[in-house]
Amino acid sequence: MRDRESEATPAGVPARAIQAGDTQDRWSWVEPSVWTERMLTALEAGVKGGKWYSLIDKVSSLRNLRSAFADVKRNRGSAGVDRVTIGMFEAHLEENLQRLSESLKEGNYQPQAVRRVWIPKPGSREKRPLGIPTVRDRVVQAAVRHVLEPIFERDFAAQSYGFRPGRGAKDALRRVAELLKAGYIHVVDADLQSYYDTIPRQPLLEQVREKVADSKVLDLLEAYLGQEVLESAKHWTPERGTPQGAVISPLLSNIYLDPLDHRMAQLGYEMVRYADDCAPRRRGREAVMAA
């Protein structure tokens, strides 16, 4: 029988079981204009003090912003409150990106309000809110994600499968099947209600500050979390949460729940989490916990 420690890390996709020479393969998905070979080496080895400084120049680089726009274009989506479509933004792409780059470097970039719409919730008659940032804000958020995602992905728990590079719903299902075959028969299926809208901001930002020390990047994240919401004739500024539909929100949501993933593993629970859906399980008749 395996001991609790060996059971804590899923066998399907190891968290950090990286052999020498595998660095380039592991990080093949990162934005190359940001993550040079030297930076990837530092990422693997761990930076001094565990914190990254001077990141805004990487967020604001034109190469990164061009790649970020390509992401936004590929994901399509509607116009935001300024009614500027992806096609309209692209018609003056270099001018728009240059303006964004300069405003980010100078520290005077400010995100616009998020347009809120309601869309059907899969498998339910209910609807869920979807925030639609402007195209310019989606571009900057994608550029921020290019910079921050590898920093946090390095230490994310193996139990998390949602919105992570090289992982998806099928990987989560395969892991569930592995656990069932291994004898885990008691399952708790937990769904955090209105998760994106209820994430407490200051604890989330404190978790980001544990690894990021660039004040301009932190100010950007705080500005996104404090964006005004516009819905029909109503507008307000939420006190909690991160907009569901924003480019940066999935990464922030995983950052906030990562301590839970690690804690559940330490307690001996095999948890398969996909975004805000999780299924903790233990073998035999032992108690099952869920958040």
PDB file of N, CA, C and O in Angstrom, residues 70-97:
ATOM      1  N   ALA A  70      -2.482  38.919 -31.020  1.00  0.00           N
ATOM      2  CA  ALA A  70      -2.762  37.690 -31.777  1.00  0.00           C
ATOM      3  C   ALA A  70      -3.610  36.738 -30.944  1.00  0.00           C
ATOM      4  O   ALA A  70      -4.522  36.084 -31.467  1.00  0.00           O
ATOM      5  N   ASP A  71      -3.335  36.654 -29.635  1.00  0.00           N
ATOM      6  CA  ASP A  71      -4.155  35.824 -28.742  1.00  0.00           C
ATOM      7  C   ASP A  71      -5.598  36.323 -28.720  1.00  0.00           C
ATOM      8  O   ASP A  71      -6.544  35.536 -28.809  1.00  0.00           O
ATOM      9  N   VAL A  72      -5.750  37.632 -28.557  1.00  0.00           N
ATOM     10  CA  VAL A  72      -7.089  38.230 -28.481  1.00  0.00           C
ATOM     11  C   VAL A  72      -7.849  38.005 -29.781  1.00  0.00           C
ATOM     12  O   VAL A  72      -9.034  37.632 -29.770  1.00  0.00           O
ATOM     13  N   LYS A  73      -7.171  38.184 -30.902  1.00  0.00           N
ATOM     14  CA  LYS A  73      -7.818  37.985 -32.206  1.00  0.00           C
ATOM     15  C   LYS A  73      -8.242  36.529 -32.373  1.00  0.00           C
ATOM     16  O   LYS A  73      -9.336  36.235 -32.874  1.00  0.00           O
ATOM     17  N   ARG A  74      -7.388  35.617 -31.956  1.00  0.00           N
ATOM     18  CA  ARG A  74      -7.688  34.187 -32.081  1.00  0.00           C
ATOM     19  C   ARG A  74      -8.897  33.794 -31.237  1.00  0.00           C
ATOM     20  O   ARG A  74      -9.695  32.956 -31.633  1.00  0.00           O
ATOM     21  N   ASN A  75      -9.048  34.425 -30.085  1.00  0.00           N
ATOM     22  CA  ASN A  75     -10.171  34.110 -29.194  1.00  0.00           C
ATOM     23  C   ASN A  75     -11.448  34.856 -29.566  1.00  0.00           C
ATOM     24  O   ASN A  75     -12.494  34.632 -28.959  1.00  0.00           O
ATOM     25  N   ARG A  76     -11.331  35.771 -30.498  1.00  0.00           N
ATOM     26  CA  ARG A  76     -12.458  36.571 -30.994  1.00  0.00           C
ATOM     27  C   ARG A  76     -13.148  37.315 -29.848  1.00  0.00           C
ATOM     28  O   ARG A  76     -12.465  37.839 -28.984  1.00  0.00           O
ATOM     29  N   GLY A  77     -14.431  37.418 -29.847  1.00  0.00           N
ATOM     30  CA  GLY A  77     -15.097  38.165 -28.789  1.00  0.00           C
ATOM     31  C   GLY A  77     -15.631  39.498 -29.270  1.00  0.00           C
ATOM     32  O   GLY A  77     -15.223  40.026 -30.309  1.00  0.00           O
ATOM     33  N   SER A  78     -16.537  40.048 -28.485  1.00  0.00           N
ATOM     34  CA  SER A  78     -17.238  41.279 -28.854  1.00  0.00           C
ATOM     35  C   SER A  78     -16.460  42.516 -28.421  1.00  0.00           C
ATOM     36  O   SER A  78     -15.474  42.441 -27.680  1.00  0.00           O
ATOM     37  N   ALA A  79     -16.963  43.648 -28.857  1.00  0.00           N
ATOM     38  CA  ALA A  79     -16.395  44.927 -28.445  1.00  0.00           C
ATOM     39  C   ALA A  79     -16.783  45.226 -27.001  1.00  0.00           C
ATOM     40  O   ALA A  79     -17.781  44.715 -26.485  1.00  0.00           O
ATOM     41  N   GLY A  80     -15.982  46.046 -26.355  1.00  0.00           N
ATOM     42  CA  GLY A  80     -16.274  46.457 -24.995  1.00  0.00           C
ATOM     43  C   GLY A  80     -17.082  47.732 -24.956  1.00  0.00           C
ATOM     44  O   GLY A  80     -17.786  48.071 -25.925  1.00  0.00           O
ATOM     45  N   VAL A  81     -16.976  48.459 -23.860  1.00  0.00           N
ATOM     46  CA  VAL A  81     -17.789  49.661 -23.685  1.00  0.00           C
ATOM     47  C   VAL A  81     -17.451  50.755 -24.687  1.00  0.00           C
ATOM     48  O   VAL A  81     -18.272  51.633 -24.964  1.00  0.00           O
ATOM     49  N   ASP A  82     -16.242  50.732 -25.266  1.00  0.00           N
ATOM     50  CA  ASP A  82     -15.854  51.754 -26.237  1.00  0.00           C
ATOM     51  C   ASP A  82     -16.317  51.423 -27.653  1.00  0.00           C
ATOM     52  O   ASP A  82     -16.096  52.194 -28.587  1.00  0.00           O
ATOM     53  N   ARG A  83     -16.938  50.221 -27.817  1.00  0.00           N
ATOM     54  CA  ARG A  83     -17.489  49.762 -29.102  1.00  0.00           C
ATOM     55  C   ARG A  83     -16.427  49.546 -30.179  1.00  0.00           C
ATOM     56  O   ARG A  83     -16.741  49.462 -31.359  1.00  0.00           O
ATOM     57  N   VAL A  84     -15.181  49.429 -29.769  1.00  0.00           N
ATOM     58  CA  VAL A  84     -14.091  49.155 -30.716  1.00  0.00           C
ATOM     59  C   VAL A  84     -13.967  47.646 -30.890  1.00  0.00           C
ATOM     60  O   VAL A  84     -13.700  46.926 -29.921  1.00  0.00           O
ATOM     61  N   THR A  85     -14.165  47.166 -32.095  1.00  0.00           N
ATOM     62  CA  THR A  85     -14.067  45.738 -32.382  1.00  0.00           C
ATOM     63  C   THR A  85     -12.605  45.343 -32.605  1.00  0.00           C
ATOM     64  O   THR A  85     -11.723  46.208 -32.747  1.00  0.00           O
ATOM     65  N   ILE A  86     -12.372  44.042 -32.669  1.00  0.00           N
ATOM     66  CA  ILE A  86     -11.018  43.567 -32.950  1.00  0.00           C
ATOM     67  C   ILE A  86     -10.553  44.065 -34.316  1.00  0.00           C
ATOM     68  O   ILE A  86      -9.406  44.484 -34.485  1.00  0.00           O
ATOM     69  N   GLY A  87     -11.450  44.044 -35.302  1.00  0.00           N
ATOM     70  CA  GLY A  87     -11.111  44.514 -36.636  1.00  0.00           C
ATOM     71  C   GLY A  87     -10.753  45.990 -36.646  1.00  0.00           C
ATOM     72  O   GLY A  87      -9.801  46.404 -37.335  1.00  0.00           O
ATOM     73  N   MET A  88     -11.487  46.779 -35.900  1.00  0.00           N
ATOM     74  CA  MET A  88     -11.202  48.215 -35.826  1.00  0.00           C
ATOM     75  C   MET A  88      -9.855  48.466 -35.151  1.00  0.00           C
ATOM     76  O   MET A  88      -9.086  49.331 -35.570  1.00  0.00           O
ATOM     77  N   PHE A  89      -9.570  47.722 -34.105  1.00  0.00           N
ATOM     78  CA  PHE A  89      -8.285  47.864 -33.410  1.00  0.00           C
ATOM     79  C   PHE A  89      -7.144  47.467 -34.333  1.00  0.00           C
ATOM     80  O   PHE A  89      -6.102  48.129 -34.384  1.00  0.00           O
ATOM     81  N   GLU A  90      -7.356  46.388 -35.091  1.00  0.00           N
ATOM     82  CA  GLU A  90      -6.306  45.887 -35.982  1.00  0.00           C
ATOM     83  C   GLU A  90      -6.039  46.832 -37.143  1.00  0.00           C
ATOM     84  O   GLU A  90      -4.921  46.866 -37.679  1.00  0.00           O
ATOM     85  N   ALA A  91      -7.031  47.602 -37.549  1.00  0.00           N
ATOM     86  CA  ALA A  91      -6.868  48.528 -38.676  1.00  0.00           C
ATOM     87  C   ALA A  91      -5.777  49.561 -38.391  1.00  0.00           C
ATOM     88  O   ALA A  91      -5.156  50.098 -39.315  1.00  0.00           O
ATOM     89  N   HIS A  92      -5.535  49.850 -37.133  1.00  0.00           N
ATOM     90  CA  HIS A  92      -4.470  50.786 -36.735  1.00  0.00           C
ATOM     91  C   HIS A  92      -3.595  50.114 -35.677  1.00  0.00           C
ATOM     92  O   HIS A  92      -3.280  50.706 -34.646  1.00  0.00           O
ATOM     93  N   LEU A  93      -3.225  48.875 -35.955  1.00  0.00           N
ATOM     94  CA  LEU A  93      -2.599  48.033 -34.947  1.00  0.00           C
ATOM     95  C   LEU A  93      -1.319  48.624 -34.368  1.00  0.00           C
ATOM     96  O   LEU A  93      -1.192  48.765 -33.144  1.00  0.00           O
ATOM     97  N   GLU A  94      -0.355  48.961 -35.210  1.00  0.00           N
ATOM     98  CA  GLU A  94       0.931  49.430 -34.706  1.00  0.00           C
ATOM     99  C   GLU A  94       0.790  50.724 -33.924  1.00  0.00           C
ATOM    100  O   GLU A  94       1.435  50.913 -32.892  1.00  0.00           O
ATOM    101  N   GLU A  95      -0.063  51.597 -34.394  1.00  0.00           N
ATOM    102  CA  GLU A  95      -0.297  52.852 -33.675  1.00  0.00           C
ATOM    103  C   GLU A  95      -0.929  52.577 -32.309  1.00  0.00           C
ATOM    104  O   GLU A  95      -0.523  53.157 -31.290  1.00  0.00           O
ATOM    105  N   ASN A  96      -1.894  51.676 -32.268  1.00  0.00           N
ATOM    106  CA  ASN A  96      -2.555  51.332 -31.003  1.00  0.00           C
ATOM    107  C   ASN A  96      -1.599  50.663 -30.031  1.00  0.00           C
ATOM    108  O   ASN A  96      -1.599  50.962 -28.826  1.00  0.00           O
ATOM    109  N   LEU A  97      -0.781  49.744 -30.535  1.00  0.00           N
ATOM    110  CA  LEU A  97       0.160  49.038 -29.669  1.00  0.00           C
ATOM    111  C   LEU A  97       1.250  49.977 -29.159  1.00  0.00           C
ATOM    112  O   LEU A  97       1.679  49.877 -28.005  1.00  0.00           O
TER     113      LEU A  97
END
